[in-house]
Short mmCIF file of C-alpha atoms in Angstrom, two decimals:
data_model
loop_
_atom_site.label_atom_id
_atom_site.label_comp_id
_atom_site.label_asym_id
_atom_site.label_seq_id
_atom_site.Cartn_x
_atom_site.Cartn_y
_atom_site.Cartn_z
CA MET A 10 0.42 0.07 -0.30
CA GLN A 11 2.62 2.10 0.68
CA THR A 12 4.34 1.25 -2.22
CA ALA A 13 1.34 2.71 -4.10
CA ASN A 14 1.21 5.80 -2.66
CA VAL A 15 4.93 6.28 -3.04
CA ASN A 16 4.50 5.70 -6.79
CA ARG A 17 1.56 8.02 -7.44
CA LEU A 18 3.79 10.91 -5.58
CA THR A 19 6.85 10.41 -7.56
CA PRO A 20 5.70 12.52 -10.47
CA TYR A 21 4.36 15.07 -8.54
CA LEU A 22 8.09 15.00 -6.72
CA PHE A 23 9.64 15.44 -9.72
CA LEU A 24 7.80 18.10 -11.12
CA ALA A 25 7.75 19.76 -7.72
CA PRO A 26 10.84 21.85 -8.20
CA ALA A 27 10.18 23.53 -11.43
CA ALA A 28 6.43 24.23 -10.06
CA ALA A 29 7.96 26.33 -7.19
CA VAL A 30 10.48 27.92 -9.46
CA LEU A 31 7.34 28.58 -11.84
CA ALA A 32 5.27 29.67 -9.10
CA ILE A 33 7.71 32.33 -7.61
CA ALA A 34 8.73 33.97 -11.14
CA LEU A 35 4.66 34.41 -11.61
CA LEU A 36 3.47 35.31 -7.83
CA TYR A 37 5.87 37.43 -6.89
CA PRO A 38 5.60 39.85 -9.50
CA ILE A 39 1.80 39.94 -9.07
CA GLY A 40 2.08 40.39 -5.23
CA TYR A 41 4.69 43.03 -5.85
CA MET A 42 2.56 44.92 -8.31
CA ILE A 43 -0.44 44.49 -5.77
CA TYR A 44 1.86 45.74 -2.97
CA ALA A 45 2.78 48.50 -4.65
CA SER A 46 -0.95 50.00 -5.89
CA PHE A 47 -0.57 50.93 -2.42
CA LEU A 48 1.68 53.30 -2.00
CA ASP A 49 2.54 56.84 -3.36
CA TRP A 50 5.58 55.82 -5.22
CA ASN A 51 8.35 57.60 -7.42
CA PRO A 52 11.37 56.39 -8.49
CA SER A 53 13.45 57.95 -6.45
CA GLN A 54 12.32 56.44 -3.79
CA ARG A 55 12.95 52.88 -2.32
CA ILE A 56 10.04 51.18 -2.33
CA GLY A 57 10.38 50.85 1.92
CA GLU A 58 10.01 54.80 1.62
CA ALA A 59 7.14 55.04 0.12
CA GLU A 60 3.47 56.35 2.11
CA PHE A 61 1.24 53.95 2.17
CA VAL A 62 -1.67 55.14 0.87
CA GLY A 63 -4.27 52.39 0.90
CA LEU A 64 -7.19 52.24 -1.90
CA ARG A 65 -6.17 56.06 -2.78
CA ASN A 66 -5.11 55.12 -6.03
CA TYR A 67 -7.89 53.16 -6.78
CA ILE A 68 -10.41 55.76 -5.72
CA ASN A 69 -8.82 58.20 -7.86
CA LEU A 70 -8.25 56.42 -10.89
CA LEU A 71 -12.05 55.86 -11.15
CA GLY A 72 -12.75 59.56 -10.95
CA ASP A 73 -10.25 60.16 -13.08
CA GLU A 74 -11.62 61.10 -16.86
CA SER A 75 -8.60 60.44 -18.68
CA PHE A 76 -8.36 57.12 -17.14
CA ARG A 77 -12.04 56.13 -18.06
CA GLU A 78 -11.02 57.08 -21.58
CA SER A 79 -8.18 55.07 -22.11
CA PHE A 80 -10.28 52.12 -20.37
CA ALA A 81 -13.05 53.09 -23.16
CA VAL A 82 -10.27 53.00 -26.08
CA THR A 83 -8.80 49.90 -24.77
CA LEU A 84 -12.16 47.78 -24.75
CA LYS A 85 -13.36 48.95 -28.19
CA PHE A 86 -9.80 48.56 -29.59
CA ALA A 87 -9.61 44.72 -28.17
CA ALA A 88 -13.74 44.17 -29.17
CA ILE A 89 -12.76 45.43 -33.13
CA VAL A 90 -9.60 43.89 -33.90
CA VAL A 91 -10.39 40.82 -32.46
CA SER A 92 -13.82 40.29 -34.27
CA LEU A 93 -11.92 41.44 -37.25
CA GLU A 94 -9.31 38.66 -36.84
CA MET A 95 -11.40 36.00 -35.75
CA PHE A 96 -13.75 36.25 -39.22
CA VAL A 97 -10.89 36.92 -41.27
CA GLY A 98 -8.48 34.16 -39.87
CA VAL A 99 -11.45 31.21 -39.67
CA GLY A 100 -12.70 32.43 -43.26
CA LEU A 101 -8.66 32.06 -44.51
CA ALA A 102 -8.24 28.75 -43.04
CA LEU A 103 -11.90 27.39 -44.39
CA LEU A 104 -10.73 28.89 -47.46
CA LEU A 105 -7.43 27.51 -48.04
CA ASP A 106 -8.38 23.61 -46.32
CA ARG A 107 -8.26 21.88 -49.54
CA ASN A 108 -5.30 20.32 -52.11
CA ILE A 109 -4.60 22.91 -54.44
CA ARG A 110 -1.23 23.19 -56.32
CA GLY A 111 1.20 26.23 -54.59
CA MET A 112 -1.50 25.97 -51.77
CA SER A 113 1.60 25.67 -49.09
CA LEU A 114 3.72 28.41 -50.19
CA LEU A 115 0.32 30.37 -49.79
CA ARG A 116 0.21 29.54 -46.21
CA THR A 117 3.36 30.35 -45.89
CA LEU A 118 3.02 33.87 -47.38
CA PHE A 119 0.22 34.44 -44.73
CA ILE A 120 1.72 33.83 -41.84
CA LEU A 121 4.86 36.43 -42.82
CA PRO A 122 3.35 39.36 -40.99
CA MET A 123 3.29 37.61 -38.15
CA MET A 124 7.08 37.28 -37.94
CA ILE A 125 7.87 40.91 -38.01
CA ALA A 126 8.62 42.80 -34.90
CA PRO A 127 6.31 45.12 -33.61
CA ILE A 128 8.13 47.96 -33.70
CA VAL A 129 9.29 47.23 -37.72
CA VAL A 130 5.31 46.87 -38.28
CA GLY A 131 4.32 50.16 -36.45
CA LEU A 132 7.21 52.44 -38.62
CA MET A 133 6.30 50.63 -41.75
CA TRP A 134 2.91 51.71 -41.83
CA ARG A 135 3.73 54.53 -40.40
CA TYR A 136 5.26 55.48 -43.83
CA MET A 137 2.77 53.81 -45.88
CA TYR A 138 0.12 56.68 -43.81
CA HIS A 139 2.40 59.40 -44.42
CA PRO A 140 0.27 62.23 -45.69
CA THR A 141 2.49 63.39 -48.51
CA VAL A 142 4.71 60.20 -49.66
CA GLY A 143 2.32 57.09 -48.01
CA ILE A 144 1.41 54.85 -50.32
CA PHE A 145 -2.37 55.06 -49.63
CA ASN A 146 -2.45 59.01 -50.22
CA ARG A 147 -0.67 58.53 -53.16
CA THR A 148 -2.99 56.27 -54.98
CA LEU A 149 -5.57 58.12 -53.75
CA LYS A 150 -4.18 61.31 -55.37
CA ASN A 151 -3.77 59.50 -58.38
CA LEU A 152 -7.51 58.05 -58.45
CA GLY A 153 -8.44 62.07 -58.24
CA PHE A 154 -9.53 61.58 -54.52
CA GLU A 155 -8.73 63.67 -51.47
CA PRO A 156 -5.86 62.50 -48.80
CA VAL A 157 -6.95 61.07 -45.79
CA PRO A 158 -5.50 62.09 -42.46
CA TRP A 159 -4.72 58.80 -41.11
CA LEU A 160 -2.89 59.30 -38.36
CA SER A 161 -3.86 63.07 -37.66
CA ASP A 162 -7.57 62.96 -37.01
CA GLY A 163 -8.92 61.18 -33.88
CA ASP A 164 -11.38 58.32 -36.05
CA TRP A 165 -9.03 57.76 -39.01
CA ALA A 166 -6.15 57.35 -36.44
CA PHE A 167 -8.05 54.64 -34.71
CA ALA A 168 -8.86 53.05 -37.95
CA SER A 169 -5.39 53.30 -38.96
CA VAL A 170 -4.16 51.16 -35.46
CA ILE A 171 -6.64 48.54 -36.26
CA ILE A 172 -5.79 47.89 -39.85
CA ALA A 173 -2.01 47.57 -38.88
CA ASP A 174 -3.16 44.89 -36.31
CA VAL A 175 -5.46 42.94 -38.13
CA TRP A 176 -2.87 42.48 -41.26
CA GLN A 177 -0.24 41.74 -38.75
CA TRP A 178 -2.29 39.07 -36.06
CA THR A 179 -4.70 37.31 -38.15
CA PRO A 180 -2.08 35.23 -39.44
CA PHE A 181 -1.68 33.75 -35.69
CA ILE A 182 -5.46 33.23 -36.08
CA PHE A 183 -5.46 31.68 -39.22
CA ILE A 184 -2.63 29.15 -38.23
CA LEU A 185 -4.42 27.84 -35.30
CA SER A 186 -7.61 27.72 -37.17
CA LEU A 187 -5.98 25.45 -40.04
CA ALA A 188 -4.62 23.33 -37.38
CA ALA A 189 -7.95 22.85 -35.97
CA LEU A 190 -9.73 22.27 -39.25
CA GLN A 191 -7.42 19.54 -40.50
CA SER A 192 -7.24 17.46 -37.04
CA LEU A 193 -11.31 17.42 -37.35
CA PRO A 194 -12.82 13.87 -37.37
CA GLN A 195 -13.22 12.95 -41.16
CA SER A 196 -15.99 10.72 -39.85
CA ALA A 197 -18.23 13.29 -39.43
CA LEU A 198 -17.48 15.05 -42.49
CA GLU A 199 -18.40 12.20 -44.81
CA ALA A 200 -21.49 11.33 -42.42
CA ALA A 201 -22.68 14.91 -43.27
CA ARG A 202 -21.67 14.49 -47.04
CA ILE A 203 -24.02 11.26 -46.92
CA ASP A 204 -26.83 12.99 -45.66
CA GLY A 205 -26.71 15.82 -48.10
CA ALA A 206 -25.37 18.97 -46.63
CA THR A 207 -24.15 21.04 -48.30
CA GLY A 208 -20.74 22.72 -48.20
CA TRP A 209 -22.60 25.75 -46.09
CA GLN A 210 -24.13 23.37 -43.98
CA GLN A 211 -21.24 21.65 -43.02
CA ILE A 212 -19.39 24.52 -42.36
CA TRP A 213 -22.13 25.89 -39.79
CA TYR A 214 -23.44 22.74 -38.47
CA ILE A 215 -20.45 20.68 -38.28
CA LYS A 216 -17.17 22.31 -38.72
CA LEU A 217 -17.33 25.59 -36.31
CA PRO A 218 -18.58 23.46 -33.25
CA LEU A 219 -16.40 20.92 -34.10
CA MET A 220 -13.50 23.73 -33.71
CA MET A 221 -15.19 25.79 -31.47
CA PRO A 222 -12.94 25.10 -28.10
CA VAL A 223 -9.64 25.71 -30.12
CA LEU A 224 -11.43 28.81 -31.71
CA ILE A 225 -12.29 29.76 -27.94
CA VAL A 226 -9.09 29.24 -26.67
CA THR A 227 -7.60 31.41 -30.17
CA CYS A 228 -9.93 34.25 -29.25
CA LEU A 229 -8.41 34.19 -25.27
CA LEU A 230 -5.42 34.40 -26.40
CA ARG A 231 -5.63 37.51 -28.68
CA LEU A 232 -7.39 38.88 -26.43
CA ILE A 233 -4.94 39.15 -23.75
CA ASP A 234 -2.51 39.94 -26.57
CA ALA A 235 -4.81 43.31 -27.52
CA PHE A 236 -5.50 44.34 -24.17
CA LYS A 237 -1.61 44.67 -23.74
CA VAL A 238 -0.57 46.02 -27.26
CA LEU A 239 1.79 48.89 -27.09
CA GLU A 240 4.78 48.63 -29.73
CA VAL A 241 2.18 49.47 -32.64
CA ILE A 242 0.37 52.14 -31.28
CA LEU A 243 3.42 53.88 -29.72
CA VAL A 244 5.16 54.12 -32.44
CA LEU A 245 2.29 55.10 -35.11
CA THR A 246 0.16 57.54 -32.84
CA ASN A 247 1.86 57.58 -29.81
CA GLY A 248 -1.92 57.75 -28.18
CA GLY A 249 -3.09 60.51 -30.16
CA PRO A 250 -4.28 62.47 -31.62
CA GLY A 251 -5.56 63.45 -28.21
CA LEU A 252 -6.80 60.28 -26.21
CA SER A 253 -8.15 58.64 -29.31
CA THR A 254 -5.74 55.44 -29.39
CA GLU A 255 -4.55 55.98 -25.75
CA ILE A 256 -4.76 52.23 -24.77
CA LEU A 257 -4.43 51.19 -21.39
CA SER A 258 -0.98 49.96 -21.48
CA LEU A 259 -0.12 52.99 -23.18
CA ARG A 260 -1.54 54.74 -20.05
CA ILE A 261 0.22 52.39 -17.76
CA SER A 262 3.78 53.09 -19.30
CA ARG A 263 3.64 56.72 -19.79
CA THR A 264 2.09 57.06 -15.89
CA ALA A 265 5.69 55.04 -14.66
CA SER A 266 8.00 56.62 -17.18
CA GLU A 267 6.96 59.83 -17.68
CA PHE A 268 4.78 61.05 -15.03
CA ARG A 269 7.10 58.68 -12.27
CA GLU A 270 3.76 57.88 -10.30
CA LEU A 271 4.56 54.07 -10.27
CA GLY A 272 1.70 53.59 -7.46
CA VAL A 273 -0.73 54.47 -9.77
CA ALA A 274 1.13 52.74 -12.60
CA ALA A 275 0.72 49.65 -10.39
CA ALA A 276 -2.92 50.05 -9.95
CA MET A 277 -3.69 51.09 -13.30
CA SER A 278 -1.60 47.19 -13.92
CA ASN A 279 -4.01 45.62 -11.70
CA TYR A 280 -7.45 46.94 -13.17
CA LEU A 281 -6.31 45.60 -16.57
CA LEU A 282 -5.16 42.14 -14.58
CA ILE A 283 -8.88 42.11 -13.05
CA MET A 284 -10.63 42.85 -16.22
CA LEU A 285 -8.70 40.40 -17.89
CA LEU A 286 -9.11 37.39 -15.47
CA VAL A 287 -12.75 38.06 -15.72
CA LEU A 288 -12.69 37.56 -19.27
CA THR A 289 -10.72 34.50 -18.73
CA LEU A 290 -13.13 32.90 -16.59
CA GLY A 291 -16.10 33.68 -19.05
CA MET A 292 -14.67 32.08 -21.81
CA PHE A 293 -13.15 29.10 -19.91
CA LEU A 294 -16.85 28.51 -18.52
CA TYR A 295 -17.89 28.52 -22.22
CA ASN A 296 -15.34 26.96 -23.50
CA LYS A 297 -16.45 23.79 -21.40
CA VAL A 298 -19.71 23.63 -22.98
CA ALA A 299 -18.37 24.11 -26.40
CA GLU A 300 -15.86 21.08 -25.57
CA THR A 301 -19.41 19.38 -24.35
CA ARG A 302 -21.15 19.98 -27.90
CA ALA A 303 -18.15 18.89 -29.77
CA LEU A 304 -17.78 15.24 -27.80
CA ARG A 305 -21.45 14.74 -28.56
CA LEU A 306 -21.18 15.74 -32.56
CA ARG A 307 -18.15 13.07 -32.35
CA ALA A 308 -19.96 10.52 -30.70
CA GLN A 309 -22.77 11.14 -32.72
CA ALA A 310 -20.61 10.78 -35.79
CA GLU A 311 -18.91 7.57 -35.05
CA GLY A 312 -21.83 6.02 -34.16
CA ALA A 313 -23.35 6.88 -37.60
CA GLN A 314 -20.33 5.64 -39.26
CA ALA A 315 -20.47 2.22 -37.31
CA GLU A 316 -24.36 2.06 -38.02
CA GLY A 317 -23.37 2.20 -41.53
CA THR A 318 -20.25 0.14 -41.63
CA ALA A 319 -22.77 -2.55 -40.21
CA THR A 320 -25.09 -2.11 -43.03
#
C-alpha cells in the first residue's frame, strides 16, 4: 500500500522544483505589483520609503476622466480587432483547407506578417500612412480623390491602428484555425456528406461546432494580447491625436516612465489584470460548454459511421 502511494506521488515530486520556480516567477511579481498599488511611490524612492495610501490610487483612478477614456478605448480596440481577426482568420482557414497546387507556399506567405517585430510593423505602416509620400494617399491622389488624414484625425487614427493590428495578427488566428480544421474527424464530415449536407451546412453545423474549443482558446489568447499591445500604437500615433488611440497599456507606460507615479501605474495594471481575469473565467466556462457539444458531435458521427459499416 505504501509502495502504491509512493508511486502515485513520484511524478509530483519530480515536478515540484519546476513548479516552485514557476510559482515564484509568477506570484512574486504579481504580489509586488499589488503591494506597490497601495503606495505613493516614485522612482527616486526605495519601495520601503514610499507612503502607504491604501485604496487612494484605485479611488482616484475611478474619478479620472482620462483613465476612463483610455479604458474605453482599450475595450473598443480589443473588441474590434479580435472580431475582425477571428472573422478573417477563420474564413481564410476554411478557404485554404483544400489540396490546390501552390497552397503550401500561399499558407507560408500568409504567416509572414506575424514574424515581423512590432516596432518594424509600426514604422512600416507609419510610412505608408504618411500624408504626402505614403502609398495610400499617393494612390488616392492618382485616382483623383482627396488625401486621408490617417494619423492626424482621431477617427482615422483609430482605424489606422486597427488595420495595422489586423494585418499583423490575423495569421495567428489563421494558423490555429487551419490546424483545428485539419484535425477534425473525417467521419463527421463524411456522415454529413452522405446525408446530403451542402458546403455551408457542413461549415455551420459540423466544422465550426467541432472547432469551437480551439477557436475559444485562440480568441482568448488574442484578447489578452490585444489588451497589452503597445509598440505598434506607440510608433504609429503615440496615443494621439488627443486620447483617441491611447490604450491602457500605453497609459500605464506613460504614468510610470513620464509621470513617475509607480503606485498609480501599478493600480492601473491591477485594473487591467482584473478585467482579463474576468474575461478568462467567462471564456473558460463557455469553452467547457463548447467542448461538451464537440464531444457529442464526434460521438454521433462515430455512431453513424459504425451503423453504416454494419449495414
